[in-house]
PDB file of N, CA, C and O in Angstrom:
ATOM      1  N   UNK A   6      22.183  23.750 -37.018  1.00 78.00           N
ATOM      2  CA  UNK A   6      20.932  24.438 -36.754  1.00 78.00           C
ATOM      3  C   UNK A   6      21.259  25.909 -36.467  1.00 78.00           C
ATOM      4  O   UNK A   6      22.155  26.223 -35.707  1.00 78.00           O
ATOM      5  N   UNK A   7      20.507  26.810 -37.057  1.00 87.00           N
ATOM      6  CA  UNK A   7      20.736  28.235 -36.853  1.00 87.00           C
ATOM      7  C   UNK A   7      20.135  28.675 -35.515  1.00 87.00           C
ATOM      8  O   UNK A   7      19.326  27.973 -34.914  1.00 87.00           O
ATOM      9  N   UNK A   8      20.500  29.853 -35.090  1.00 86.00           N
ATOM     10  CA  UNK A   8      19.946  30.398 -33.847  1.00 86.00           C
ATOM     11  C   UNK A   8      18.445  30.568 -33.978  1.00 86.00           C
ATOM     12  O   UNK A   8      17.687  30.255 -33.061  1.00 86.00           O
ATOM     13  N   UNK A   9      17.990  31.042 -35.136  1.00 91.00           N
ATOM     14  CA  UNK A   9      16.558  31.222 -35.354  1.00 91.00           C
ATOM     15  C   UNK A   9      15.822  29.886 -35.262  1.00 91.00           C
ATOM     16  O   UNK A   9      14.760  29.794 -34.643  1.00 91.00           O
ATOM     17  N   UNK A  10      16.392  28.833 -35.869  1.00 90.00           N
ATOM     18  CA  UNK A  10      15.775  27.501 -35.766  1.00 90.00           C
ATOM     19  C   UNK A  10      15.677  27.060 -34.309  1.00 90.00           C
ATOM     20  O   UNK A  10      14.664  26.522 -33.879  1.00 90.00           O
ATOM     21  N   UNK A  11      16.730  27.300 -33.567  1.00 86.00           N
ATOM     22  CA  UNK A  11      16.741  26.926 -32.151  1.00 86.00           C
ATOM     23  C   UNK A  11      15.646  27.665 -31.387  1.00 86.00           C
ATOM     24  O   UNK A  11      14.918  27.069 -30.593  1.00 86.00           O
ATOM     25  N   UNK A  12      15.528  28.973 -31.629  1.00 85.00           N
ATOM     26  CA  UNK A  12      14.500  29.758 -30.937  1.00 85.00           C
ATOM     27  C   UNK A  12      13.098  29.304 -31.314  1.00 85.00           C
ATOM     28  O   UNK A  12      12.202  29.247 -30.469  1.00 85.00           O
ATOM     29  N   UNK A  13      12.886  28.967 -32.581  1.00 90.00           N
ATOM     30  CA  UNK A  13      11.561  28.566 -33.046  1.00 90.00           C
ATOM     31  C   UNK A  13      11.158  27.183 -32.516  1.00 90.00           C
ATOM     32  O   UNK A  13       9.973  26.891 -32.398  1.00 90.00           O
ATOM     33  N   UNK A  14      12.129  26.377 -32.169  1.00 90.00           N
ATOM     34  CA  UNK A  14      11.841  25.012 -31.705  1.00 90.00           C
ATOM     35  C   UNK A  14      11.928  24.869 -30.191  1.00 90.00           C
ATOM     36  O   UNK A  14      11.832  23.765 -29.670  1.00 90.00           O
ATOM     37  N   UNK A  15      12.070  25.984 -29.497  1.00 85.00           N
ATOM     38  CA  UNK A  15      12.196  25.893 -28.036  1.00 85.00           C
ATOM     39  C   UNK A  15      10.904  25.355 -27.425  1.00 85.00           C
ATOM     40  O   UNK A  15       9.834  25.402 -28.027  1.00 85.00           O
ATOM     41  N   UNK A  16      11.011  24.843 -26.216  1.00 84.00           N
ATOM     42  CA  UNK A  16       9.843  24.295 -25.538  1.00 84.00           C
ATOM     43  C   UNK A  16      10.021  24.446 -24.042  1.00 84.00           C
ATOM     44  O   UNK A  16      11.115  24.675 -23.550  1.00 84.00           O
ATOM     45  N   UNK A  17       8.933  24.330 -23.340  1.00 82.00           N
ATOM     46  CA  UNK A  17       8.955  24.396 -21.882  1.00 82.00           C
ATOM     47  C   UNK A  17       8.836  22.991 -21.318  1.00 82.00           C
ATOM     48  O   UNK A  17       8.087  22.176 -21.837  1.00 82.00           O
ATOM     49  N   UNK A  18       9.553  22.739 -20.270  1.00 78.00           N
ATOM     50  CA  UNK A  18       9.521  21.437 -19.600  1.00 78.00           C
ATOM     51  C   UNK A  18       8.820  21.633 -18.262  1.00 78.00           C
ATOM     52  O   UNK A  18       9.137  22.541 -17.503  1.00 78.00           O
ATOM     53  N   UNK A  19       7.852  20.785 -17.972  1.00 79.00           N
ATOM     54  CA  UNK A  19       7.115  20.879 -16.707  1.00 79.00           C
ATOM     55  C   UNK A  19       7.221  19.593 -15.873  1.00 79.00           C
ATOM     56  O   UNK A  19       6.624  19.482 -14.830  1.00 79.00           O
ATOM     57  N   UNK A  20       7.977  18.623 -16.364  1.00 84.00           N
ATOM     58  CA  UNK A  20       8.219  17.394 -15.605  1.00 84.00           C
ATOM     59  C   UNK A  20       9.712  17.345 -15.319  1.00 84.00           C
ATOM     60  O   UNK A  20      10.524  17.294 -16.223  1.00 84.00           O
ATOM     61  N   UNK A  21      10.043  17.373 -14.041  1.00 85.00           N
ATOM     62  CA  UNK A  21      11.433  17.455 -13.652  1.00 85.00           C
ATOM     63  C   UNK A  21      11.879  16.183 -12.950  1.00 85.00           C
ATOM     64  O   UNK A  21      11.101  15.525 -12.275  1.00 85.00           O
ATOM     65  N   UNK A  22      13.152  15.860 -13.106  1.00 87.00           N
ATOM     66  CA  UNK A  22      13.721  14.717 -12.406  1.00 87.00           C
ATOM     67  C   UNK A  22      14.081  15.144 -10.990  1.00 87.00           C
ATOM     68  O   UNK A  22      14.454  16.291 -10.759  1.00 87.00           O
ATOM     69  N   UNK A  23      13.972  14.239 -10.062  1.00 85.00           N
ATOM     70  CA  UNK A  23      14.261  14.537  -8.662  1.00 85.00           C
ATOM     71  C   UNK A  23      15.750  14.333  -8.393  1.00 85.00           C
ATOM     72  O   UNK A  23      16.159  13.381  -7.750  1.00 85.00           O
ATOM     73  N   UNK A  24      16.564  15.251  -8.942  1.00 89.00           N
ATOM     74  CA  UNK A  24      18.009  15.196  -8.706  1.00 89.00           C
ATOM     75  C   UNK A  24      18.581  16.602  -8.771  1.00 89.00           C
ATOM     76  O   UNK A  24      17.999  17.486  -9.389  1.00 89.00           O
ATOM     77  N   UNK A  25      19.687  16.805  -8.106  1.00 90.00           N
ATOM     78  CA  UNK A  25      20.335  18.113  -8.063  1.00 90.00           C
ATOM     79  C   UNK A  25      20.807  18.520  -9.460  1.00 90.00           C
ATOM     80  O   UNK A  25      21.189  17.676 -10.269  1.00 90.00           O
ATOM     81  N   UNK A  26      20.811  19.818  -9.708  1.00 91.00           N
ATOM     82  CA  UNK A  26      21.360  20.371 -10.933  1.00 91.00           C
ATOM     83  C   UNK A  26      22.822  20.696 -10.651  1.00 91.00           C
ATOM     84  O   UNK A  26      23.133  21.372  -9.661  1.00 91.00           O
ATOM     85  N   UNK A  27      23.707  20.221 -11.497  1.00 92.00           N
ATOM     86  CA  UNK A  27      25.142  20.435 -11.292  1.00 92.00           C
ATOM     87  C   UNK A  27      25.469  21.923 -11.300  1.00 92.00           C
ATOM     88  O   UNK A  27      24.894  22.699 -12.066  1.00 92.00           O
ATOM     89  N   UNK A  28      26.398  22.312 -10.452  1.00 91.00           N
ATOM     90  CA  UNK A  28      26.796  23.718 -10.347  1.00 91.00           C
ATOM     91  C   UNK A  28      27.275  24.258 -11.686  1.00 91.00           C
ATOM     92  O   UNK A  28      26.999  25.405 -12.036  1.00 91.00           O
ATOM     93  N   UNK A  29      27.959  23.445 -12.468  1.00 94.00           N
ATOM     94  CA  UNK A  29      28.447  23.881 -13.774  1.00 94.00           C
ATOM     95  C   UNK A  29      27.318  24.216 -14.734  1.00 94.00           C
ATOM     96  O   UNK A  29      27.423  25.157 -15.524  1.00 94.00           O
ATOM     97  N   UNK A  30      26.226  23.462 -14.662  1.00 93.00           N
ATOM     98  CA  UNK A  30      25.068  23.726 -15.524  1.00 93.00           C
ATOM     99  C   UNK A  30      24.400  25.031 -15.101  1.00 93.00           C
ATOM    100  O   UNK A  30      24.045  25.865 -15.943  1.00 93.00           O
ATOM    101  N   UNK A  31      24.229  25.235 -13.795  1.00 92.00           N
ATOM    102  CA  UNK A  31      23.655  26.502 -13.316  1.00 92.00           C
ATOM    103  C   UNK A  31      24.527  27.682 -13.736  1.00 92.00           C
ATOM    104  O   UNK A  31      24.015  28.728 -14.150  1.00 92.00           O
ATOM    105  N   UNK A  32      25.827  27.514 -13.680  1.00 93.00           N
ATOM    106  CA  UNK A  32      26.740  28.591 -14.072  1.00 93.00           C
ATOM    107  C   UNK A  32      26.580  28.918 -15.559  1.00 93.00           C
ATOM    108  O   UNK A  32      26.534  30.093 -15.947  1.00 93.00           O
ATOM    109  N   UNK A  33      26.474  27.897 -16.409  1.00 94.00           N
ATOM    110  CA  UNK A  33      26.275  28.127 -17.844  1.00 94.00           C
ATOM    111  C   UNK A  33      24.954  28.831 -18.113  1.00 94.00           C
ATOM    112  O   UNK A  33      24.871  29.730 -18.956  1.00 94.00           O
ATOM    113  N   UNK A  34      23.899  28.439 -17.402  1.00 92.00           N
ATOM    114  CA  UNK A  34      22.604  29.101 -17.562  1.00 92.00           C
ATOM    115  C   UNK A  34      22.663  30.558 -17.116  1.00 92.00           C
ATOM    116  O   UNK A  34      22.064  31.437 -17.754  1.00 92.00           O
ATOM    117  N   UNK A  35      23.381  30.833 -16.050  1.00 92.00           N
ATOM    118  CA  UNK A  35      23.547  32.216 -15.588  1.00 92.00           C
ATOM    119  C   UNK A  35      24.313  33.043 -16.619  1.00 92.00           C
ATOM    120  O   UNK A  35      23.955  34.192 -16.894  1.00 92.00           O
ATOM    121  N   UNK A  36      25.351  32.471 -17.216  1.00 92.00           N
ATOM    122  CA  UNK A  36      26.096  33.178 -18.259  1.00 92.00           C
ATOM    123  C   UNK A  36      25.180  33.510 -19.436  1.00 92.00           C
ATOM    124  O   UNK A  36      25.236  34.619 -19.979  1.00 92.00           O
ATOM    125  N   UNK A  37      24.341  32.562 -19.831  1.00 89.00           N
ATOM    126  CA  UNK A  37      23.414  32.793 -20.942  1.00 89.00           C
ATOM    127  C   UNK A  37      22.415  33.887 -20.570  1.00 89.00           C
ATOM    128  O   UNK A  37      22.112  34.762 -21.389  1.00 89.00           O
ATOM    129  N   UNK A  38      21.911  33.864 -19.350  1.00 87.00           N
ATOM    130  CA  UNK A  38      20.941  34.876 -18.914  1.00 87.00           C
ATOM    131  C   UNK A  38      21.569  36.261 -18.925  1.00 87.00           C
ATOM    132  O   UNK A  38      20.917  37.246 -19.289  1.00 87.00           O
ATOM    133  N   UNK A  39      22.834  36.358 -18.555  1.00 87.00           N
ATOM    134  CA  UNK A  39      23.506  37.654 -18.526  1.00 87.00           C
ATOM    135  C   UNK A  39      23.746  38.220 -19.925  1.00 87.00           C
ATOM    136  O   UNK A  39      24.015  39.406 -20.081  1.00 87.00           O
ATOM    137  N   UNK A  40      23.625  37.389 -20.949  1.00 88.00           N
ATOM    138  CA  UNK A  40      23.793  37.855 -22.332  1.00 88.00           C
ATOM    139  C   UNK A  40      22.511  38.458 -22.898  1.00 88.00           C
ATOM    140  O   UNK A  40      22.537  39.088 -23.947  1.00 88.00           O
ATOM    141  N   UNK A  41      21.392  38.270 -22.215  1.00 83.00           N
ATOM    142  CA  UNK A  41      20.114  38.784 -22.712  1.00 83.00           C
ATOM    143  C   UNK A  41      20.094  40.308 -22.620  1.00 83.00           C
ATOM    144  O   UNK A  41      20.503  40.876 -21.618  1.00 83.00           O
ATOM    145  N   UNK A  42      19.603  40.971 -23.666  1.00 82.00           N
ATOM    146  CA  UNK A  42      19.529  42.429 -23.617  1.00 82.00           C
ATOM    147  C   UNK A  42      18.462  42.894 -22.627  1.00 82.00           C
ATOM    148  O   UNK A  42      17.418  42.260 -22.488  1.00 82.00           O
ATOM    149  N   UNK A  43      18.740  43.971 -21.931  1.00 75.00           N
ATOM    150  CA  UNK A  43      17.794  44.507 -20.969  1.00 75.00           C
ATOM    151  C   UNK A  43      18.065  45.988 -20.755  1.00 75.00           C
ATOM    152  O   UNK A  43      19.189  46.448 -20.945  1.00 75.00           O
ATOM    153  N   UNK A  44      17.042  46.708 -20.365  1.00 69.00           N
ATOM    154  CA  UNK A  44      17.194  48.134 -20.095  1.00 69.00           C
ATOM    155  C   UNK A  44      17.344  48.404 -18.609  1.00 69.00           C
ATOM    156  O   UNK A  44      17.507  49.543 -18.199  1.00 69.00           O
ATOM    157  N   UNK A  45      17.268  47.377 -17.789  1.00 71.00           N
ATOM    158  CA  UNK A  45      17.364  47.601 -16.352  1.00 71.00           C
ATOM    159  C   UNK A  45      18.624  46.959 -15.790  1.00 71.00           C
ATOM    160  O   UNK A  45      19.327  46.230 -16.473  1.00 71.00           O
ATOM    161  N   UNK A  46      18.903  47.279 -14.561  1.00 77.00           N
ATOM    162  CA  UNK A  46      20.025  46.664 -13.856  1.00 77.00           C
ATOM    163  C   UNK A  46      19.478  45.423 -13.169  1.00 77.00           C
ATOM    164  O   UNK A  46      18.556  45.505 -12.371  1.00 77.00           O
ATOM    165  N   UNK A  47      20.019  44.278 -13.506  1.00 81.00           N
ATOM    166  CA  UNK A  47      19.467  43.028 -13.021  1.00 81.00           C
ATOM    167  C   UNK A  47      20.438  42.294 -12.123  1.00 81.00           C
ATOM    168  O   UNK A  47      21.626  42.556 -12.124  1.00 81.00           O
ATOM    169  N   UNK A  48      19.876  41.410 -11.374  1.00 86.00           N
ATOM    170  CA  UNK A  48      20.646  40.502 -10.528  1.00 86.00           C
ATOM    171  C   UNK A  48      19.994  39.135 -10.657  1.00 86.00           C
ATOM    172  O   UNK A  48      18.775  39.027 -10.805  1.00 86.00           O
ATOM    173  N   UNK A  49      20.782  38.090 -10.633  1.00 90.00           N
ATOM    174  CA  UNK A  49      20.271  36.731 -10.695  1.00 90.00           C
ATOM    175  C   UNK A  49      20.654  36.007  -9.416  1.00 90.00           C
ATOM    176  O   UNK A  49      21.745  36.200  -8.892  1.00 90.00           O
ATOM    177  N   UNK A  50      19.753  35.177  -8.951  1.00 91.00           N
ATOM    178  CA  UNK A  50      20.020  34.353  -7.778  1.00 91.00           C
ATOM    179  C   UNK A  50      19.743  32.909  -8.175  1.00 91.00           C
ATOM    180  O   UNK A  50      18.619  32.570  -8.568  1.00 91.00           O
ATOM    181  N   UNK A  51      20.775  32.080  -8.124  1.00 92.00           N
ATOM    182  CA  UNK A  51      20.607  30.653  -8.410  1.00 92.00           C
ATOM    183  C   UNK A  51      20.241  29.958  -7.104  1.00 92.00           C
ATOM    184  O   UNK A  51      20.899  30.144  -6.084  1.00 92.00           O
ATOM    185  N   UNK A  52      19.161  29.189  -7.153  1.00 92.00           N
ATOM    186  CA  UNK A  52      18.664  28.504  -5.958  1.00 92.00           C
ATOM    187  C   UNK A  52      18.633  27.006  -6.224  1.00 92.00           C
ATOM    188  O   UNK A  52      18.051  26.557  -7.216  1.00 92.00           O
ATOM    189  N   UNK A  53      19.268  26.240  -5.355  1.00 90.00           N
ATOM    190  CA  UNK A  53      19.158  24.785  -5.450  1.00 90.00           C
ATOM    191  C   UNK A  53      19.019  24.133  -4.082  1.00 90.00           C
ATOM    192  O   UNK A  53      19.082  22.930  -3.953  1.00 90.00           O
ATOM    193  N   UNK A  54      18.790  24.944  -3.067  1.00 92.00           N
ATOM    194  CA  UNK A  54      18.548  24.441  -1.716  1.00 92.00           C
ATOM    195  C   UNK A  54      17.087  23.997  -1.608  1.00 92.00           C
ATOM    196  O   UNK A  54      16.178  24.746  -1.972  1.00 92.00           O
ATOM    197  N   UNK A  55      16.855  22.806  -1.122  1.00 90.00           N
ATOM    198  CA  UNK A  55      15.512  22.242  -1.043  1.00 90.00           C
ATOM    199  C   UNK A  55      14.524  23.080  -0.258  1.00 90.00           C
ATOM    200  O   UNK A  55      13.384  23.273  -0.684  1.00 90.00           O
ATOM    201  N   UNK A  56      14.927  23.605   0.891  1.00 93.00           N
ATOM    202  CA  UNK A  56      14.015  24.403   1.713  1.00 93.00           C
ATOM    203  C   UNK A  56      13.655  25.721   1.031  1.00 93.00           C
ATOM    204  O   UNK A  56      12.505  26.155   1.077  1.00 93.00           O
ATOM    205  N   UNK A  57      14.631  26.346   0.395  1.00 93.00           N
ATOM    206  CA  UNK A  57      14.359  27.601  -0.314  1.00 93.00           C
ATOM    207  C   UNK A  57      13.443  27.335  -1.509  1.00 93.00           C
ATOM    208  O   UNK A  57      12.498  28.094  -1.768  1.00 93.00           O
ATOM    209  N   UNK A  58      13.687  26.242  -2.220  1.00 91.00           N
ATOM    210  CA  UNK A  58      12.822  25.889  -3.348  1.00 91.00           C
ATOM    211  C   UNK A  58      11.395  25.636  -2.868  1.00 91.00           C
ATOM    212  O   UNK A  58      10.437  26.049  -3.516  1.00 91.00           O
ATOM    213  N   UNK A  59      11.234  24.979  -1.727  1.00 91.00           N
ATOM    214  CA  UNK A  59       9.892  24.758  -1.166  1.00 91.00           C
ATOM    215  C   UNK A  59       9.202  26.093  -0.879  1.00 91.00           C
ATOM    216  O   UNK A  59       8.015  26.261  -1.157  1.00 91.00           O
ATOM    217  N   UNK A  60       9.951  27.067  -0.348  1.00 91.00           N
ATOM    218  CA  UNK A  60       9.388  28.395  -0.076  1.00 91.00           C
ATOM    219  C   UNK A  60       8.951  29.073  -1.371  1.00 91.00           C
ATOM    220  O   UNK A  60       7.880  29.673  -1.432  1.00 91.00           O
ATOM    221  N   UNK A  61       9.772  28.984  -2.404  1.00 89.00           N
ATOM    222  CA  UNK A  61       9.421  29.577  -3.701  1.00 89.00           C
ATOM    223  C   UNK A  61       8.173  28.916  -4.279  1.00 89.00           C
ATOM    224  O   UNK A  61       7.304  29.591  -4.822  1.00 89.00           O
ATOM    225  N   UNK A  62       8.087  27.600  -4.150  1.00 88.00           N
ATOM    226  CA  UNK A  62       6.929  26.878  -4.685  1.00 88.00           C
ATOM    227  C   UNK A  62       5.620  27.355  -4.057  1.00 88.00           C
ATOM    228  O   UNK A  62       4.589  27.381  -4.713  1.00 88.00           O
ATOM    229  N   UNK A  63       5.680  27.731  -2.797  1.00 89.00           N
ATOM    230  CA  UNK A  63       4.461  28.160  -2.096  1.00 89.00           C
ATOM    231  C   UNK A  63       3.976  29.539  -2.532  1.00 89.00           C
ATOM    232  O   UNK A  63       2.792  29.827  -2.440  1.00 89.00           O
ATOM    233  N   UNK A  64       4.875  30.407  -3.000  1.00 90.00           N
ATOM    234  CA  UNK A  64       4.473  31.789  -3.260  1.00 90.00           C
ATOM    235  C   UNK A  64       4.491  32.206  -4.727  1.00 90.00           C
ATOM    236  O   UNK A  64       3.926  33.240  -5.065  1.00 90.00           O
ATOM    237  N   UNK A  65       5.089  31.438  -5.599  1.00 84.00           N
ATOM    238  CA  UNK A  65       5.198  31.841  -7.005  1.00 84.00           C
ATOM    239  C   UNK A  65       4.107  31.232  -7.870  1.00 84.00           C
ATOM    240  O   UNK A  65       3.666  30.104  -7.635  1.00 84.00           O
ATOM    241  N   UNK A  66       3.709  31.976  -8.893  1.00 83.00           N
ATOM    242  CA  UNK A  66       2.664  31.541  -9.818  1.00 83.00           C
ATOM    243  C   UNK A  66       2.997  30.179 -10.431  1.00 83.00           C
ATOM    244  O   UNK A  66       2.150  29.302 -10.519  1.00 83.00           O
ATOM    245  N   UNK A  67       4.229  29.994 -10.879  1.00 74.00           N
ATOM    246  CA  UNK A  67       4.642  28.724 -11.467  1.00 74.00           C
ATOM    247  C   UNK A  67       5.284  27.818 -10.421  1.00 74.00           C
ATOM    248  O   UNK A  67       5.965  26.864 -10.758  1.00 74.00           O
ATOM    249  N   UNK A  68       5.049  28.097  -9.162  1.00 74.00           N
ATOM    250  CA  UNK A  68       5.646  27.346  -8.072  1.00 74.00           C
ATOM    251  C   UNK A  68       5.280  25.884  -7.962  1.00 74.00           C
ATOM    252  O   UNK A  68       6.084  25.099  -7.487  1.00 74.00           O
ATOM    253  N   UNK A  69       4.070  25.475  -8.348  1.00 80.00           N
ATOM    254  CA  UNK A  69       3.701  24.085  -8.141  1.00 80.00           C
ATOM    255  C   UNK A  69       4.580  23.067  -8.875  1.00 80.00           C
ATOM    256  O   UNK A  69       4.560  21.897  -8.554  1.00 80.00           O
ATOM    257  N   UNK A  70       5.331  23.513  -9.859  1.00 82.00           N
ATOM    258  CA  UNK A  70       6.194  22.574 -10.569  1.00 82.00           C
ATOM    259  C   UNK A  70       7.346  22.178  -9.664  1.00 82.00           C
ATOM    260  O   UNK A  70       7.885  22.990  -8.935  1.00 82.00           O
ATOM    261  N   UNK A  71       7.715  20.932  -9.715  1.00 85.00           N
ATOM    262  CA  UNK A  71       8.683  20.386  -8.761  1.00 85.00           C
ATOM    263  C   UNK A  71      10.117  20.451  -9.296  1.00 85.00           C
ATOM    264  O   UNK A  71      10.844  19.474  -9.250  1.00 85.00           O
ATOM    265  N   UNK A  72      10.527  21.600  -9.790  1.00 87.00           N
ATOM    266  CA  UNK A  72      11.890  21.763 -10.297  1.00 87.00           C
ATOM    267  C   UNK A  72      12.884  21.698  -9.143  1.00 87.00           C
ATOM    268  O   UNK A  72      12.611  22.206  -8.066  1.00 87.00           O
ATOM    269  N   UNK A  73      14.036  21.067  -9.346  1.00 90.00           N
ATOM    270  CA  UNK A  73      15.020  20.961  -8.276  1.00 90.00           C
ATOM    271  C   UNK A  73      15.850  22.229  -8.081  1.00 90.00           C
ATOM    272  O   UNK A  73      16.544  22.371  -7.085  1.00 90.00           O
ATOM    273  N   UNK A  74      15.799  23.159  -9.035  1.00 92.00           N
ATOM    274  CA  UNK A  74      16.580  24.396  -8.948  1.00 92.00           C
ATOM    275  C   UNK A  74      15.845  25.495  -9.704  1.00 92.00           C
ATOM    276  O   UNK A  74      14.952  25.222 -10.502  1.00 92.00           O
ATOM    277  N   UNK A  75      16.243  26.743  -9.440  1.00 90.00           N
ATOM    278  CA  UNK A  75      15.636  27.879 -10.126  1.00 90.00           C
ATOM    279  C   UNK A  75      16.666  28.997 -10.238  1.00 90.00           C
ATOM    280  O   UNK A  75      17.606  29.083  -9.446  1.00 90.00           O
ATOM    281  N   UNK A  76      16.471  29.837 -11.232  1.00 91.00           N
ATOM    282  CA  UNK A  76      17.243  31.066 -11.349  1.00 91.00           C
ATOM    283  C   UNK A  76      16.233  32.203 -11.213  1.00 91.00           C
ATOM    284  O   UNK A  76      15.309  32.327 -12.013  1.00 91.00           O
ATOM    285  N   UNK A  77      16.396  32.998 -10.169  1.00 89.00           N
ATOM    286  CA  UNK A  77      15.474  34.086  -9.869  1.00 89.00           C
ATOM    287  C   UNK A  77      16.045  35.369 -10.462  1.00 89.00           C
ATOM    288  O   UNK A  77      17.200  35.722 -10.207  1.00 89.00           O
ATOM    289  N   UNK A  78      15.241  36.048 -11.267  1.00 87.00           N
ATOM    290  CA  UNK A  78      15.629  37.304 -11.904  1.00 87.00           C
ATOM    291  C   UNK A  78      15.112  38.451 -11.053  1.00 87.00           C
ATOM    292  O   UNK A  78      13.934  38.496 -10.714  1.00 87.00           O
ATOM    293  N   UNK A  79      15.988  39.383 -10.717  1.00 85.00           N
ATOM    294  CA  UNK A  79      15.603  40.549  -9.922  1.00 85.00           C
ATOM    295  C   UNK A  79      16.057  41.810 -10.643  1.00 85.00           C
ATOM    296  O   UNK A  79      17.215  41.922 -11.024  1.00 85.00           O
ATOM    297  N   UNK A  80      15.139  42.755 -10.832  1.00 79.00           N
ATOM    298  CA  UNK A  80      15.506  44.057 -11.391  1.00 79.00           C
ATOM    299  C   UNK A  80      15.722  45.002 -10.223  1.00 79.00           C
ATOM    300  O   UNK A  80      14.840  45.188  -9.400  1.00 79.00           O
ATOM    301  N   UNK A  81      16.888  45.573 -10.142  1.00 76.00           N
ATOM    302  CA  UNK A  81      17.212  46.491  -9.058  1.00 76.00           C
ATOM    303  C   UNK A  81      16.777  47.893  -9.473  1.00 76.00           C
ATOM    304  O   UNK A  81      17.499  48.613 -10.157  1.00 76.00           O
ATOM    305  N   UNK A  82      15.588  48.284  -9.051  1.00 76.00           N
ATOM    306  CA  UNK A  82      15.001  49.551  -9.466  1.00 76.00           C
ATOM    307  C   UNK A  82      15.745  50.761  -8.904  1.00 76.00           C
ATOM    308  O   UNK A  82      15.676  51.845  -9.457  1.00 76.00           O
ATOM    309  N   UNK A  83      16.475  50.585  -7.812  1.00 77.00           N
ATOM    310  CA  UNK A  83      17.261  51.693  -7.261  1.00 77.00           C
ATOM    311  C   UNK A  83      18.422  52.060  -8.184  1.00 77.00           C
ATOM    312  O   UNK A  83      18.904  53.181  -8.157  1.00 77.00           O
ATOM    313  N   UNK A  84      18.866  51.113  -8.992  1.00 74.00           N
ATOM    314  CA  UNK A  84      19.997  51.362  -9.897  1.00 74.00           C
ATOM    315  C   UNK A  84      19.544  51.581 -11.340  1.00 74.00           C
ATOM    316  O   UNK A  84      20.369  51.897 -12.198  1.00 74.00           O
ATOM    317  N   UNK A  85      18.263  51.449 -11.623  1.00 72.00           N
ATOM    318  CA  UNK A  85      17.744  51.624 -12.980  1.00 72.00           C
ATOM    319  C   UNK A  85      17.822  53.095 -13.381  1.00 72.00           C
ATOM    320  O   UNK A  85      17.713  53.981 -12.533  1.00 72.00           O
ATOM    321  N   UNK A  86      17.995  53.358 -14.678  1.00 71.00           N
ATOM    322  CA  UNK A  86      18.019  54.758 -15.140  1.00 71.00           C
ATOM    323  C   UNK A  86      16.733  55.483 -14.743  1.00 71.00           C
ATOM    324  O   UNK A  86      15.638  54.940 -14.864  1.00 71.00           O
ATOM    325  N   UNK A  87      16.872  56.710 -14.284  1.00 72.00           N
ATOM    326  CA  UNK A  87      15.728  57.522 -13.860  1.00 72.00           C
ATOM    327  C   UNK A  87      14.783  57.772 -15.049  1.00 72.00           C
ATOM    328  O   UNK A  87      15.231  58.036 -16.157  1.00 72.00           O
ATOM    329  N   UNK A  88      13.481  57.674 -14.803  1.00 67.00           N
ATOM    330  CA  UNK A  88      12.493  57.928 -15.831  1.00 67.00           C
ATOM    331  C   UNK A  88      12.214  56.762 -16.750  1.00 67.00           C
ATOM    332  O   UNK A  88      11.321  56.818 -17.581  1.00 67.00           O
ATOM    333  N   UNK A  89      12.976  55.688 -16.636  1.00 60.00           N
ATOM    334  CA  UNK A  89      12.778  54.535 -17.514  1.00 60.00           C
ATOM    335  C   UNK A  89      11.541  53.743 -17.119  1.00 60.00           C
ATOM    336  O   UNK A  89      10.851  53.195 -17.949  1.00 60.00           O
ATOM    337  N   UNK A  90      11.252  53.710 -15.826  1.00 61.00           N
ATOM    338  CA  UNK A  90      10.127  52.936 -15.312  1.00 61.00           C
ATOM    339  C   UNK A  90       9.229  53.824 -14.448  1.00 61.00           C
ATOM    340  O   UNK A  90       9.724  54.718 -13.764  1.00 61.00           O
ATOM    341  N   UNK A  91       7.955  53.542 -14.474  1.00 62.00           N
ATOM    342  CA  UNK A  91       7.024  54.237 -13.585  1.00 62.00           C
ATOM    343  C   UNK A  91       7.081  53.579 -12.223  1.00 62.00           C
ATOM    344  O   UNK A  91       7.137  52.369 -12.111  1.00 62.00           O
ATOM    345  N   UNK A  92       7.059  54.379 -11.193  1.00 57.00           N
ATOM    346  CA  UNK A  92       7.105  53.819  -9.831  1.00 57.00           C
ATOM    347  C   UNK A  92       5.723  53.763  -9.253  1.00 57.00           C
ATOM    348  O   UNK A  92       4.851  54.464  -9.575  1.00 57.00           O
TER     349      UNK A  92
END
C-alpha cells in the first residue's frame, strides 16, 4: 500500500479499550508526530495517567471520549519565528 493510499483510507476511532497504552507505542507515535512539517516550535506531552486524562476530558472539546492516553501538542510561541503569527 502506498503512502497516499494509507492517507486516503485513514479513519478516526472513538471507541477505546479500557487498557493502558504501552510506552513503546506512545514513543512510536511521538516519533511520527515529530516528522510532521510545521512552521512553529512544538512540544509534545504524552499523557497516560488516569487523573490527568480525567482533567483533560473535562476541559477539551474532544474530551468526552474515553481514551486511555493522549498526546498533547503545544506550540511554544515564545520560540516561534517573529512575525510568523499574530499575537
